[in-house]
PDB file of C-alpha atoms and ligand atoms in Angstrom:
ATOM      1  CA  UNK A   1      21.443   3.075  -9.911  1.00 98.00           C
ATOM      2  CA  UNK A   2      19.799   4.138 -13.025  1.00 98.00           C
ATOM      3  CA  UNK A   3      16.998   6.708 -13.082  1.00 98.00           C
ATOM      4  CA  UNK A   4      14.198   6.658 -15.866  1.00 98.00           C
ATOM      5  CA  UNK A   5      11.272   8.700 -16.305  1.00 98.00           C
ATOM      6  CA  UNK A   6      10.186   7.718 -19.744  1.00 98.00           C
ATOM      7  CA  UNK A   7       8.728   4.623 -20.786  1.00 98.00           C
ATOM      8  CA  UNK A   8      11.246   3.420 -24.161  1.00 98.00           C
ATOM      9  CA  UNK A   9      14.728   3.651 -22.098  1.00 98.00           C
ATOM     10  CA  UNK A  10      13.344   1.758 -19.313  1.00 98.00           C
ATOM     11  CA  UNK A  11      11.950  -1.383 -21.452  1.00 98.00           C
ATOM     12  CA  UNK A  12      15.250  -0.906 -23.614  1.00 98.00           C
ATOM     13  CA  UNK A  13      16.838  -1.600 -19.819  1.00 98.00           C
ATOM     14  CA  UNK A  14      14.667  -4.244 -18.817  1.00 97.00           C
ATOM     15  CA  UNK A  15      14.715  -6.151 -22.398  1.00 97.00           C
ATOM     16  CA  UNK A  16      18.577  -6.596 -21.969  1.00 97.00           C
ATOM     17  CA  UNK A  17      18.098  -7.995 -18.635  1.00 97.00           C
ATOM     18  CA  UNK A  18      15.549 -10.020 -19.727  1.00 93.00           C
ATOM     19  CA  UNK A  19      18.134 -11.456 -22.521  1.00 96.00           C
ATOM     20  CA  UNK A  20      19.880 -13.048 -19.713  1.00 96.00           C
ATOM     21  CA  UNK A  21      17.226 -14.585 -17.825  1.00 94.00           C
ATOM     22  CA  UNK A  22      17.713 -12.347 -14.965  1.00 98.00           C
ATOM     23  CA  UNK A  23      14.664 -12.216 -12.641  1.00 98.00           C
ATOM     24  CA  UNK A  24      13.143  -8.864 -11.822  1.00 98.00           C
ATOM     25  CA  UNK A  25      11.356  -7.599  -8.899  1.00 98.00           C
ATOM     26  CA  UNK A  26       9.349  -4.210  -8.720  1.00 99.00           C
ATOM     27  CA  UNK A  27       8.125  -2.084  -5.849  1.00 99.00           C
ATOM     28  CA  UNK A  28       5.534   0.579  -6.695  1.00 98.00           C
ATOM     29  CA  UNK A  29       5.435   3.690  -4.339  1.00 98.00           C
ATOM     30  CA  UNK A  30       4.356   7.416  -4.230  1.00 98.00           C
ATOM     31  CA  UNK A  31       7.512   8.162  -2.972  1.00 98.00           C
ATOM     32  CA  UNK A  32       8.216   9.972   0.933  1.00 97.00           C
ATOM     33  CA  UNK A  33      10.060   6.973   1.223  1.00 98.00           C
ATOM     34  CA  UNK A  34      10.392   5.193   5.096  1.00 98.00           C
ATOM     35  CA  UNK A  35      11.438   2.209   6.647  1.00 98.00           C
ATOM     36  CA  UNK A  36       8.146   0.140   5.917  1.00 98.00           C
ATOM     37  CA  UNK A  37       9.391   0.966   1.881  1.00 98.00           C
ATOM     38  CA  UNK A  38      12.739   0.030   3.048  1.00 98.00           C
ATOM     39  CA  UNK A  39      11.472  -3.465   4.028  1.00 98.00           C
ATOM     40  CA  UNK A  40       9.576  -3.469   1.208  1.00 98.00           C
ATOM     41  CA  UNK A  41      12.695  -2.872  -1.281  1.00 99.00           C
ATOM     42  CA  UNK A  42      14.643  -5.211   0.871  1.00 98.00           C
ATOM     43  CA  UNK A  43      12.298  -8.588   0.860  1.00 98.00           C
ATOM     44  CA  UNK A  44      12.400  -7.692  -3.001  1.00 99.00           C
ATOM     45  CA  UNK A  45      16.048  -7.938  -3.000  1.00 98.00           C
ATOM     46  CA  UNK A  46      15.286 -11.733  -1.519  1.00 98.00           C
ATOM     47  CA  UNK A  47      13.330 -12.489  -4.554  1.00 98.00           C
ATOM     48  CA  UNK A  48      14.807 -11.482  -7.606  1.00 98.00           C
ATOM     49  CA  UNK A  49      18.304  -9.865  -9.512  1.00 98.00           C
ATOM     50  CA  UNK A  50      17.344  -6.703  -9.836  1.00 98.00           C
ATOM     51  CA  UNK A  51      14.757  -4.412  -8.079  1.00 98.00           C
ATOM     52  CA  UNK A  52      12.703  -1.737 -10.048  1.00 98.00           C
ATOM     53  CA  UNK A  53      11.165   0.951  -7.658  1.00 99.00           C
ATOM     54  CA  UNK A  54       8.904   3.503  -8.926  1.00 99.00           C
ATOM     55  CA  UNK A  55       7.837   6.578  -7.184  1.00 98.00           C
ATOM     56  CA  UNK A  56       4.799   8.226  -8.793  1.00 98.00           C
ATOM     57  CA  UNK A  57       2.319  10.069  -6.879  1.00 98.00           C
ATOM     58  CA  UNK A  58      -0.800   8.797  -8.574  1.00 98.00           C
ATOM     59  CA  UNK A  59      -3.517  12.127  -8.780  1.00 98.00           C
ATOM     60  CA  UNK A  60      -6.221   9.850  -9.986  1.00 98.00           C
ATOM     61  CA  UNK A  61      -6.638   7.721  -6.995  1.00 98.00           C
ATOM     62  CA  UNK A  62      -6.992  11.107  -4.760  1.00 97.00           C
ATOM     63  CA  UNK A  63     -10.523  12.709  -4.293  1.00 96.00           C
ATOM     64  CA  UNK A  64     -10.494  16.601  -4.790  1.00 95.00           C
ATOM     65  CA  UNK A  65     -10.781  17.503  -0.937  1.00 93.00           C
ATOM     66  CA  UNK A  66      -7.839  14.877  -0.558  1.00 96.00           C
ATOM     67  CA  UNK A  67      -3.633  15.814   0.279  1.00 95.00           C
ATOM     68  CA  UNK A  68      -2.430  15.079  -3.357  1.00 97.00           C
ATOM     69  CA  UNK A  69      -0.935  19.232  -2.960  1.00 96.00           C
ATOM     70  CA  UNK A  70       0.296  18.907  -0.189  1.00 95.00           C
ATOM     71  CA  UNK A  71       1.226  15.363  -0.214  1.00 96.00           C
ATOM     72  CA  UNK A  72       5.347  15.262   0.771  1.00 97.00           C
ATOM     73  CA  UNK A  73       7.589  15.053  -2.058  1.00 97.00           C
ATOM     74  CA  UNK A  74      11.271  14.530  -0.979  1.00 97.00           C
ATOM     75  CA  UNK A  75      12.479  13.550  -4.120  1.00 98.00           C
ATOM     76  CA  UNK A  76      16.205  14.113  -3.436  1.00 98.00           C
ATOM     77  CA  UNK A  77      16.030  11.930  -0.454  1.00 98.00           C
ATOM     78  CA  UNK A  78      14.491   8.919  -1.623  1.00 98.00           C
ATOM     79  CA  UNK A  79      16.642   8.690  -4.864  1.00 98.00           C
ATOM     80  CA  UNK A  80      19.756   8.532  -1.873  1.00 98.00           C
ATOM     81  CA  UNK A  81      17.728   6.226   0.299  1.00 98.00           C
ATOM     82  CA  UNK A  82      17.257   3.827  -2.991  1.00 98.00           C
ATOM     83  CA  UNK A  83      20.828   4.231  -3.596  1.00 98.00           C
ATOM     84  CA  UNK A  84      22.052   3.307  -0.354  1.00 98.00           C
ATOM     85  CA  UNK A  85      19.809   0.371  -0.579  1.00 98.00           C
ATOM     86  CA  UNK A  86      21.280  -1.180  -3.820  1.00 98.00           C
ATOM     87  CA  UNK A  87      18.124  -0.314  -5.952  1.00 98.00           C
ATOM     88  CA  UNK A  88      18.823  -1.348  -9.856  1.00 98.00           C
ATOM     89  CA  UNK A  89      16.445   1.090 -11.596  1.00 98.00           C
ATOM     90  CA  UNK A  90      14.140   3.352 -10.102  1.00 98.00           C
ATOM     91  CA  UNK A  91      11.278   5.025 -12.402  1.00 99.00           C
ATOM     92  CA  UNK A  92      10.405   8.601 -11.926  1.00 98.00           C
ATOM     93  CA  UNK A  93       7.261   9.532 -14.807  1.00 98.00           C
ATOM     94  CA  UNK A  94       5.408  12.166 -15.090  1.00 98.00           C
ATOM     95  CA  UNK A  95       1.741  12.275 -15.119  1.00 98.00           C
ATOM     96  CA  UNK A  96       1.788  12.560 -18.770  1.00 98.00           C
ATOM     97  CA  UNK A  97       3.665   9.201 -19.172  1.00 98.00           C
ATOM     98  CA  UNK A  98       1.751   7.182 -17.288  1.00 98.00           C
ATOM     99  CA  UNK A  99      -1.768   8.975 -18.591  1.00 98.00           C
ATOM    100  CA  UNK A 100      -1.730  10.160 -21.868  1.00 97.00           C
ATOM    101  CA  UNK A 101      -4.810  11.799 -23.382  1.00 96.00           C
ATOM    102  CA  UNK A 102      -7.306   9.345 -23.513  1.00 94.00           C
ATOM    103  CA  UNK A 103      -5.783   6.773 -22.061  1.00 94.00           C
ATOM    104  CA  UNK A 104      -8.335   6.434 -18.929  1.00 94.00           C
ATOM    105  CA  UNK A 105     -10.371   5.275 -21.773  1.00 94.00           C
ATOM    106  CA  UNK A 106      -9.772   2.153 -20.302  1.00 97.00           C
ATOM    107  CA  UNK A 107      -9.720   1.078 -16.933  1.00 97.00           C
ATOM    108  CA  UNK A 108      -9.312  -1.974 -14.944  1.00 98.00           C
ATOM    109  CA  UNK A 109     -11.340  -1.977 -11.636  1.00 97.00           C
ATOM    110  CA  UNK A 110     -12.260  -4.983  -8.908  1.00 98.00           C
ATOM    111  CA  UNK A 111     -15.422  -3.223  -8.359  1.00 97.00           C
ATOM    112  CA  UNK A 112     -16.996  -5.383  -5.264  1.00 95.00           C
ATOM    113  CA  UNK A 113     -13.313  -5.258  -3.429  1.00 98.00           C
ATOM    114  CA  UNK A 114     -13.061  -1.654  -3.810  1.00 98.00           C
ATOM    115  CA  UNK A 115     -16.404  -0.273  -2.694  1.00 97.00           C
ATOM    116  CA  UNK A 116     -15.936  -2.061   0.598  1.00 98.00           C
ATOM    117  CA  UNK A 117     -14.509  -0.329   3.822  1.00 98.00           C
ATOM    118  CA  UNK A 118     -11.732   2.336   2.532  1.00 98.00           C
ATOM    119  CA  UNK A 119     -13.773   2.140  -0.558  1.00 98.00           C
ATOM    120  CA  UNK A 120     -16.990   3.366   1.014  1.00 97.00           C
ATOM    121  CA  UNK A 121     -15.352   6.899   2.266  1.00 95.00           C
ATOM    122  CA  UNK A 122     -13.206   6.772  -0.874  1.00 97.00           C
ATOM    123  CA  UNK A 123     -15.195   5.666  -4.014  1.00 95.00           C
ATOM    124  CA  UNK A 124     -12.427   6.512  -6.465  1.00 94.00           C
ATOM    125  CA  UNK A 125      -9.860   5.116  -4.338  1.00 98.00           C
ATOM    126  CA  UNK A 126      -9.112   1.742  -5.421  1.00 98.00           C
ATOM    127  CA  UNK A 127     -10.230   2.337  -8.659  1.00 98.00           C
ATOM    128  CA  UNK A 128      -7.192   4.725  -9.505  1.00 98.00           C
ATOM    129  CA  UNK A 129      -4.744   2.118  -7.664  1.00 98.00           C
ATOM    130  CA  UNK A 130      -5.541  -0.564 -10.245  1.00 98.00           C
ATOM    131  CA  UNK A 131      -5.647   1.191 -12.556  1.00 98.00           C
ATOM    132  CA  UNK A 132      -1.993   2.975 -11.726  1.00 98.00           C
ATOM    133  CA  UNK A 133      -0.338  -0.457 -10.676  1.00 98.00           C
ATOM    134  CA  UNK A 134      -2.110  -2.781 -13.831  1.00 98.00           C
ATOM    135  CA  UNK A 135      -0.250   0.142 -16.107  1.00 98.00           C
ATOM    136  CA  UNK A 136       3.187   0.073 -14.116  1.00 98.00           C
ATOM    137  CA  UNK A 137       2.905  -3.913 -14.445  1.00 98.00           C
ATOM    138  CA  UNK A 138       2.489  -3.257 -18.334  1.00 98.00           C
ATOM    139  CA  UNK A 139       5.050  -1.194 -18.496  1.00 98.00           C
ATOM    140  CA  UNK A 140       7.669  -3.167 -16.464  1.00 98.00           C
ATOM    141  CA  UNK A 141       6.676  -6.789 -16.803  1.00 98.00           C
ATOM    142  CA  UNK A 142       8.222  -7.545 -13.445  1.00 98.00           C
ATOM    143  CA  UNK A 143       8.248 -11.415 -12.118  1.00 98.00           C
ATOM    144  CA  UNK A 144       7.791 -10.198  -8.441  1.00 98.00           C
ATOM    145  CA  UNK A 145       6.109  -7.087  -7.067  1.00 99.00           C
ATOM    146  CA  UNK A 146       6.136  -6.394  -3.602  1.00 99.00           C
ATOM    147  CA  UNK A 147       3.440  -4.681  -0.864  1.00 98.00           C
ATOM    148  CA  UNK A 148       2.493  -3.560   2.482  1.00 98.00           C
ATOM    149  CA  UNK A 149       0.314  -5.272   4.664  1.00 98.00           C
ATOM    150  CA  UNK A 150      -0.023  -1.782   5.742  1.00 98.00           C
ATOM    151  CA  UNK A 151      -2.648  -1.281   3.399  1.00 98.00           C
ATOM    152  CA  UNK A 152      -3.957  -4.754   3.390  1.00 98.00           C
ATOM    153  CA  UNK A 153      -7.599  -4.278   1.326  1.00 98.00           C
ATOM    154  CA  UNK A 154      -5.130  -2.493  -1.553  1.00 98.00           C
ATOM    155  CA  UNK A 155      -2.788  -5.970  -1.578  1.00 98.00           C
ATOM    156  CA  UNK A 156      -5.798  -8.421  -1.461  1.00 98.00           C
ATOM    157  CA  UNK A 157      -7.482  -6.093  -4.576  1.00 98.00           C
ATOM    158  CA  UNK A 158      -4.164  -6.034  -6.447  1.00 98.00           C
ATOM    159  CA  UNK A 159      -3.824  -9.997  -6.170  1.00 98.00           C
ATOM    160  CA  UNK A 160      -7.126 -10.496  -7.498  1.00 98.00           C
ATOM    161  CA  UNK A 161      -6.501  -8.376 -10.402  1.00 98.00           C
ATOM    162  CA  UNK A 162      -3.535 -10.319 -10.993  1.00 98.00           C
ATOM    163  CA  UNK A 163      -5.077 -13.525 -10.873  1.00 98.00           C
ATOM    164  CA  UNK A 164      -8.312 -12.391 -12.786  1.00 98.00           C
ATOM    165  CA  UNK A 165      -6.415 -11.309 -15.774  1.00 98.00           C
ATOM    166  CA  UNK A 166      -3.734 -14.377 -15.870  1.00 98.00           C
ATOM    167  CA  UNK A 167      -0.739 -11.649 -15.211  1.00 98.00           C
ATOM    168  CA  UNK A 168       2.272 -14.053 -15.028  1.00 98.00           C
ATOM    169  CA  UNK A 169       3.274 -11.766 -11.723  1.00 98.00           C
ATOM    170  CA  UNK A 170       3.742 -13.125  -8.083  1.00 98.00           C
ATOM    171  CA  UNK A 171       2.571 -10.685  -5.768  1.00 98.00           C
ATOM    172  CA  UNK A 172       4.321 -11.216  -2.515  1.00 98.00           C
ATOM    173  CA  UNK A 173       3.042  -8.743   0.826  1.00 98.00           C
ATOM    174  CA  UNK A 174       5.446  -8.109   3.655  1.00 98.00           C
ATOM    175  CA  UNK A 175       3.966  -7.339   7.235  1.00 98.00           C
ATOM    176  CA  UNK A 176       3.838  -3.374   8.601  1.00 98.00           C
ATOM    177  CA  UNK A 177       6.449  -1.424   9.711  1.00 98.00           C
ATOM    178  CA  UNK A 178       6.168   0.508  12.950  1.00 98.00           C
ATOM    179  CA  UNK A 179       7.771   2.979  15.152  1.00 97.00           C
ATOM    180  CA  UNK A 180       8.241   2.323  18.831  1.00 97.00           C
ATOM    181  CA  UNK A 181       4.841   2.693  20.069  1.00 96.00           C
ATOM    182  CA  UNK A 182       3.139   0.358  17.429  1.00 98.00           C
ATOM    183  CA  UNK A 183       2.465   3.399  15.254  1.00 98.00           C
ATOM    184  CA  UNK A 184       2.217   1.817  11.403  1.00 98.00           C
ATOM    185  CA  UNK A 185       5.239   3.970   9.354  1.00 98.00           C
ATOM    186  CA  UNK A 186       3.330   6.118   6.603  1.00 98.00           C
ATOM    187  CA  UNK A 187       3.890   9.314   4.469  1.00 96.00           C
ATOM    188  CA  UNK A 188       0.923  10.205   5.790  1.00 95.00           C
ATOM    189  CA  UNK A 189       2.455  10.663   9.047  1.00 97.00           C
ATOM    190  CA  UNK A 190       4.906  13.218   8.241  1.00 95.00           C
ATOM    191  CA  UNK A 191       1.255  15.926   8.841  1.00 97.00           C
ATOM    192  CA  UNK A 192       1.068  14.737  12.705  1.00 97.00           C
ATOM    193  CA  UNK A 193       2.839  16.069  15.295  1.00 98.00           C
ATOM    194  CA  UNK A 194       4.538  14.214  18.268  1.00 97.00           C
ATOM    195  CA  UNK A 195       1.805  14.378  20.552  1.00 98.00           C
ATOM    196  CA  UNK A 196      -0.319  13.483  17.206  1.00 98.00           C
ATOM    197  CA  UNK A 197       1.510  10.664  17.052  1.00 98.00           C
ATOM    198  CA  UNK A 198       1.591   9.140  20.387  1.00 98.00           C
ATOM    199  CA  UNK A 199      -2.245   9.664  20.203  1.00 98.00           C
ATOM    200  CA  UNK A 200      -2.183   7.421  16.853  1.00 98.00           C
ATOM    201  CA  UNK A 201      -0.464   5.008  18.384  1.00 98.00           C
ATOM    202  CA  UNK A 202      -3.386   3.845  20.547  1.00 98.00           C
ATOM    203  CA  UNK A 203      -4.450   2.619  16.587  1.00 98.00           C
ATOM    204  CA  UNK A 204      -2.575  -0.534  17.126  1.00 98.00           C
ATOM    205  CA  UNK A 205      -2.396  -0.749  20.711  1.00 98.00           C
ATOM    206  CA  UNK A 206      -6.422  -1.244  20.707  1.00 98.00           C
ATOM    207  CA  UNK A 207      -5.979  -3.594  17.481  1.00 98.00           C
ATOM    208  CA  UNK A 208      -4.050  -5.746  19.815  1.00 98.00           C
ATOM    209  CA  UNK A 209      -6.480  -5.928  22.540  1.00 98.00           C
ATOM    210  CA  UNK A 210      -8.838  -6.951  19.734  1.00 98.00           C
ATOM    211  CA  UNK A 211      -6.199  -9.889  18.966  1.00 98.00           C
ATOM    212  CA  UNK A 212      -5.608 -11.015  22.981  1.00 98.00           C
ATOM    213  CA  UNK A 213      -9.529 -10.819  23.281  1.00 98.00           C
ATOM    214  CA  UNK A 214     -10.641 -13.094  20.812  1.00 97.00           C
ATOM    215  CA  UNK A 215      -7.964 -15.177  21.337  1.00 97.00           C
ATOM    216  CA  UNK A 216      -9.347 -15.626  24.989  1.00 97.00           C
ATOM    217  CA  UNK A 217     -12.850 -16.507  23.104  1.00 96.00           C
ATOM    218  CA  UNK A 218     -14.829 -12.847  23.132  1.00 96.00           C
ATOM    219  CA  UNK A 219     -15.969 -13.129  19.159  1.00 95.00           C
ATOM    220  CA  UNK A 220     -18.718 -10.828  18.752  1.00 95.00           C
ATOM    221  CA  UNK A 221     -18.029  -7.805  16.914  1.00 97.00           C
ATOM    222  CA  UNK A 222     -19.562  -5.068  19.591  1.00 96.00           C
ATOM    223  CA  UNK A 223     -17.758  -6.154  22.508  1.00 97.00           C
ATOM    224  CA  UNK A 224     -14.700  -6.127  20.084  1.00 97.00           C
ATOM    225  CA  UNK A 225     -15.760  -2.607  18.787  1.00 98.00           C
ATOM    226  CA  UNK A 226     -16.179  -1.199  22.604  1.00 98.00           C
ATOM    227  CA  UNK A 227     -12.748  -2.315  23.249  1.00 97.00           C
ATOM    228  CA  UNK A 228     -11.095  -0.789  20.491  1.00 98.00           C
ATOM    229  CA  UNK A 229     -13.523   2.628  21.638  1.00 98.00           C
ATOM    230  CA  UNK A 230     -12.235   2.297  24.859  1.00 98.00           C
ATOM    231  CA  UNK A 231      -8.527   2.236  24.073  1.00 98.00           C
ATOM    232  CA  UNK A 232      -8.344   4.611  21.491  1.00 98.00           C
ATOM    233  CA  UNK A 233      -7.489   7.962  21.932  1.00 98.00           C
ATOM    234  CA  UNK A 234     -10.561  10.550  22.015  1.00 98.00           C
ATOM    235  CA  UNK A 235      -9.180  12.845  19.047  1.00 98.00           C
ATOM    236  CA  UNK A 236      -9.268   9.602  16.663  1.00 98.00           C
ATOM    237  CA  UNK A 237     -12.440  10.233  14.637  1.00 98.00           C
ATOM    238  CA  UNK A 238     -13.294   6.267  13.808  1.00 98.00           C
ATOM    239  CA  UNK A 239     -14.264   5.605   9.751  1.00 98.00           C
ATOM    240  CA  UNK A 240     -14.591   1.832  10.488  1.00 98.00           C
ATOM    241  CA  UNK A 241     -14.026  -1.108  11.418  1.00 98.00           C
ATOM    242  CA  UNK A 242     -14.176  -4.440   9.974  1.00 98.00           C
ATOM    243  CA  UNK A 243     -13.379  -8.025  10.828  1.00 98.00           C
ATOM    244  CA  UNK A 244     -12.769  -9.818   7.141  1.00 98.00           C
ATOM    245  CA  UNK A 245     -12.181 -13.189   5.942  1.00 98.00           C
ATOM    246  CA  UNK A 246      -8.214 -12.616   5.504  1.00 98.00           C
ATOM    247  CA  UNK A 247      -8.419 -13.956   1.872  1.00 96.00           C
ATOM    248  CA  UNK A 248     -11.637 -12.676   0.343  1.00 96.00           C
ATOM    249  CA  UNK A 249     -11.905  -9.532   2.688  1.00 97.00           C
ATOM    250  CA  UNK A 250     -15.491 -10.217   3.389  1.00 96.00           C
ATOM    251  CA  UNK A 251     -16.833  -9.538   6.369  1.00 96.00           C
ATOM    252  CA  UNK A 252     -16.304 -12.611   9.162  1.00 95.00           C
ATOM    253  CA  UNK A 253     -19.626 -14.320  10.367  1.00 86.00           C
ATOM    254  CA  UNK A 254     -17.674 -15.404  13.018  1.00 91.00           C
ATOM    255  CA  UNK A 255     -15.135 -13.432  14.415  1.00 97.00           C
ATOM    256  CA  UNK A 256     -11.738 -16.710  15.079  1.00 94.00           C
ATOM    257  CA  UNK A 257      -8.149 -16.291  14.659  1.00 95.00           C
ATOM    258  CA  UNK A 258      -6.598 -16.099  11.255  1.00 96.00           C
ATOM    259  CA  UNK A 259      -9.010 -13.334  10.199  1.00 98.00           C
ATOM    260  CA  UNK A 260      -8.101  -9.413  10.258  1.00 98.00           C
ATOM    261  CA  UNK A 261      -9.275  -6.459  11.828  1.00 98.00           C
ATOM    262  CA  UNK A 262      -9.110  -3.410   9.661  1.00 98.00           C
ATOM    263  CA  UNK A 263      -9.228  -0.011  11.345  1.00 98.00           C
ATOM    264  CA  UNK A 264      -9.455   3.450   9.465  1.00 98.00           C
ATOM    265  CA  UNK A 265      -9.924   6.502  11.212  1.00 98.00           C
ATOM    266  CA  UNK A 266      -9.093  10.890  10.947  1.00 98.00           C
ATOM    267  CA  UNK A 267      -6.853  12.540  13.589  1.00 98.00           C
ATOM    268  CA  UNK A 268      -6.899  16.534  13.015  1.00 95.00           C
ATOM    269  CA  UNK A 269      -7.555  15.925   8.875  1.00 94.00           C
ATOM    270  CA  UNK A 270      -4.602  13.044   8.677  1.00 96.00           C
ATOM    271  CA  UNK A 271      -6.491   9.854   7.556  1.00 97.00           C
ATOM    272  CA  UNK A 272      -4.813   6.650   9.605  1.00 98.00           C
ATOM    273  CA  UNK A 273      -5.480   3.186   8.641  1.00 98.00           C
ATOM    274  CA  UNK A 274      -4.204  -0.113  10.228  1.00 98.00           C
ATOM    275  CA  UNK A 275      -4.837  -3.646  10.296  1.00 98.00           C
ATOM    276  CA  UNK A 276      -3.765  -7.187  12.025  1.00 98.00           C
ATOM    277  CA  UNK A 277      -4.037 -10.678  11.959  1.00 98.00           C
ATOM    278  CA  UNK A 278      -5.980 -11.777  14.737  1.00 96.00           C
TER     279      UNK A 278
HETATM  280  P1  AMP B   1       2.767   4.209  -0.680  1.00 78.65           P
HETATM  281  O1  AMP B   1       4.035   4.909  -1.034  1.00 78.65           O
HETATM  282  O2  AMP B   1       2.112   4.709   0.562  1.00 78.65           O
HETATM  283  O3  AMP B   1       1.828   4.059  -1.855  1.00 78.65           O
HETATM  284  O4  AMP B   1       3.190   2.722  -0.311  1.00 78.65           O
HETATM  285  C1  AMP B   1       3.936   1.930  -1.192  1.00 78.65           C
HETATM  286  C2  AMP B   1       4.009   0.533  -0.649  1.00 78.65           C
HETATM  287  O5  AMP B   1       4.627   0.536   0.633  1.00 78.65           O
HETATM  288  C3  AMP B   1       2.622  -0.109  -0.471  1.00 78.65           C
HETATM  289  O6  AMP B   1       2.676  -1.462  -0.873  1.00 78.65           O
HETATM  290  C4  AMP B   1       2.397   0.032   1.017  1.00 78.65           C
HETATM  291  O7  AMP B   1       1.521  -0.941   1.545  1.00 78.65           O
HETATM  292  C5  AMP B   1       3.795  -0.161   1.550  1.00 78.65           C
HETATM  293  N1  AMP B   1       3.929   0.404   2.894  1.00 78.65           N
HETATM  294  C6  AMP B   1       3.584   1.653   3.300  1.00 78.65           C
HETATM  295  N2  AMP B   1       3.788   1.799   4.633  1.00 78.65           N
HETATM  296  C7  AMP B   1       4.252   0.602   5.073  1.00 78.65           C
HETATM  297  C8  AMP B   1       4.643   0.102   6.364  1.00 78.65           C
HETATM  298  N3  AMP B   1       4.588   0.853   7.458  1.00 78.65           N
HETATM  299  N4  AMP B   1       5.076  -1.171   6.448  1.00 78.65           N
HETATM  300  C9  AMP B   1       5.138  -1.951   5.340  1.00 78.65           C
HETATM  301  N5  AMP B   1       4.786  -1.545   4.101  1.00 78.65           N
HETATM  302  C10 AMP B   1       4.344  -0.285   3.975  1.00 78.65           C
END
């Protein structure tokens, strides 16, 4: 596997591949690297010759009061796990690389997307996503880049920045990981404890209640709501949540199948967010 963390090596690597035609699929990541970026590395495998992962933990999409310190950073460990999974090329840069002085000069934003749900308790949230992944696509040029349906309002915002500025990328999502009690796999989970987690569990067990009731024809929003209340563990402090059009992300009218319930919520500090098709 070869490791880059500046910017001329890598697109010396990538313009002999591209000499050959071979295809190239990327998977961006701040790194703490689990099974749900396992699957995510994998399906990439599925798509193209060669996979490109990064793993930069982007400061400008975290708030000051937010875990960017003490975010986990087992850098050792995720350069074996890529290994082990037959990862090409993985890119490592530094803050410096990817922002230069001045370079926020310019910015690339979906600005109705992203002050909606996450984006109302996070203003700068989404914001610093695009404009981390629209550099990383610049830099890397990939044919196919890969994401979680984990974090289902960031894939929907980074496809319509795609297709808004004619980027000749396919963006392909692949559906959330989970431990055994329906708990959706994040870095972010590494802060809870065992009990912690069982208690975040009740996340998707309540998000499936939502999908069995309105599949037996309960469709308004606060019976919906006092279900998920009612399931979900007391020490889950709810943000929001939200039944959206699965393709624009606006809110349903009327809550039917195909559309997605989107769920964020605090347990002790840890923020949790989950979603499903319903
Ligand atoms: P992150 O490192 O948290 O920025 O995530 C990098 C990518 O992995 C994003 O596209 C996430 O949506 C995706 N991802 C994170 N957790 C999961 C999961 N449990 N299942 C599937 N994809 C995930």
């Amino acid at each position: 596997m070869y490791v880059f963390d500046a910017i001329d090596p890598l697109r010396e690597y990538l313009f002999n591949l591209k000499q050959t035609d071979t295809t190239i699929a990327f998977v961006p990541t701040m790194g703490a690297l689990h099974n749900g970026h396992e699957s995510l590395i994998k399906y990439a495998q599925t798509l193209a010759d060669e996979v490109i992962v990064s793993i930069f933990l982007n400061p400008i999409q975290f708030a000051p009061n937010e875990d960017l310190q003490c975010y986990p950073r087992p850098l050792h460990d995720d350069k074996h796990l890529c290994k082990n999974l037959d990862v090409s090329a993985l890119f490592l840069p530094s803050e410096a690389t990817i922002y230069p002085s001045n370079s926020l000069l310019t910015q690339v934003t979906v600005p109705t997307l992203s002050t909606l749900y996450c984006g109302q308790s996070r203003p700068n949230f989404f914001q610093g996503v695009t404009n981390v992944v629209i550099r990383l696509f610049n830099i890397i040029q990939p044919h196919y880049s890969v994401f979680g349906e984990k974090d289902y309002q960031q894939f929907v915002i980074i496809k319509t920045c795609v297709q808004n500025l004619f980027l000749p990328i396919t963006v392909y999502s692949v559906p959330t990981i989970r431990d055994s009690n329906g708990l959706a796999l994040s870095s972010r989970n590494n802060y809870l404890s065992d009990t912690e987690k069982n208690e975040a569990s009740s996340i998707y067990q309540s998000l499936c209640l939502v999908k069995e009731a309105v599949s037996n024809g309960i469709h308004d929003s606060l019976s919906l709501n006092r279900l998920i209340k009612n399931n979900l563990s007391d020490s889950i402090a709810i943000d929001y949540i939200a039944y959206v059009d699965a393709d624009t992300l606006l809110p349903s009218q009327t809550i039917k199948k195909g559309n997605r319930v989107l769920f964020a919520g605090t347990l002790n500090q840890t923020r949790l967010i989950d979603n499903l098709a319903i």
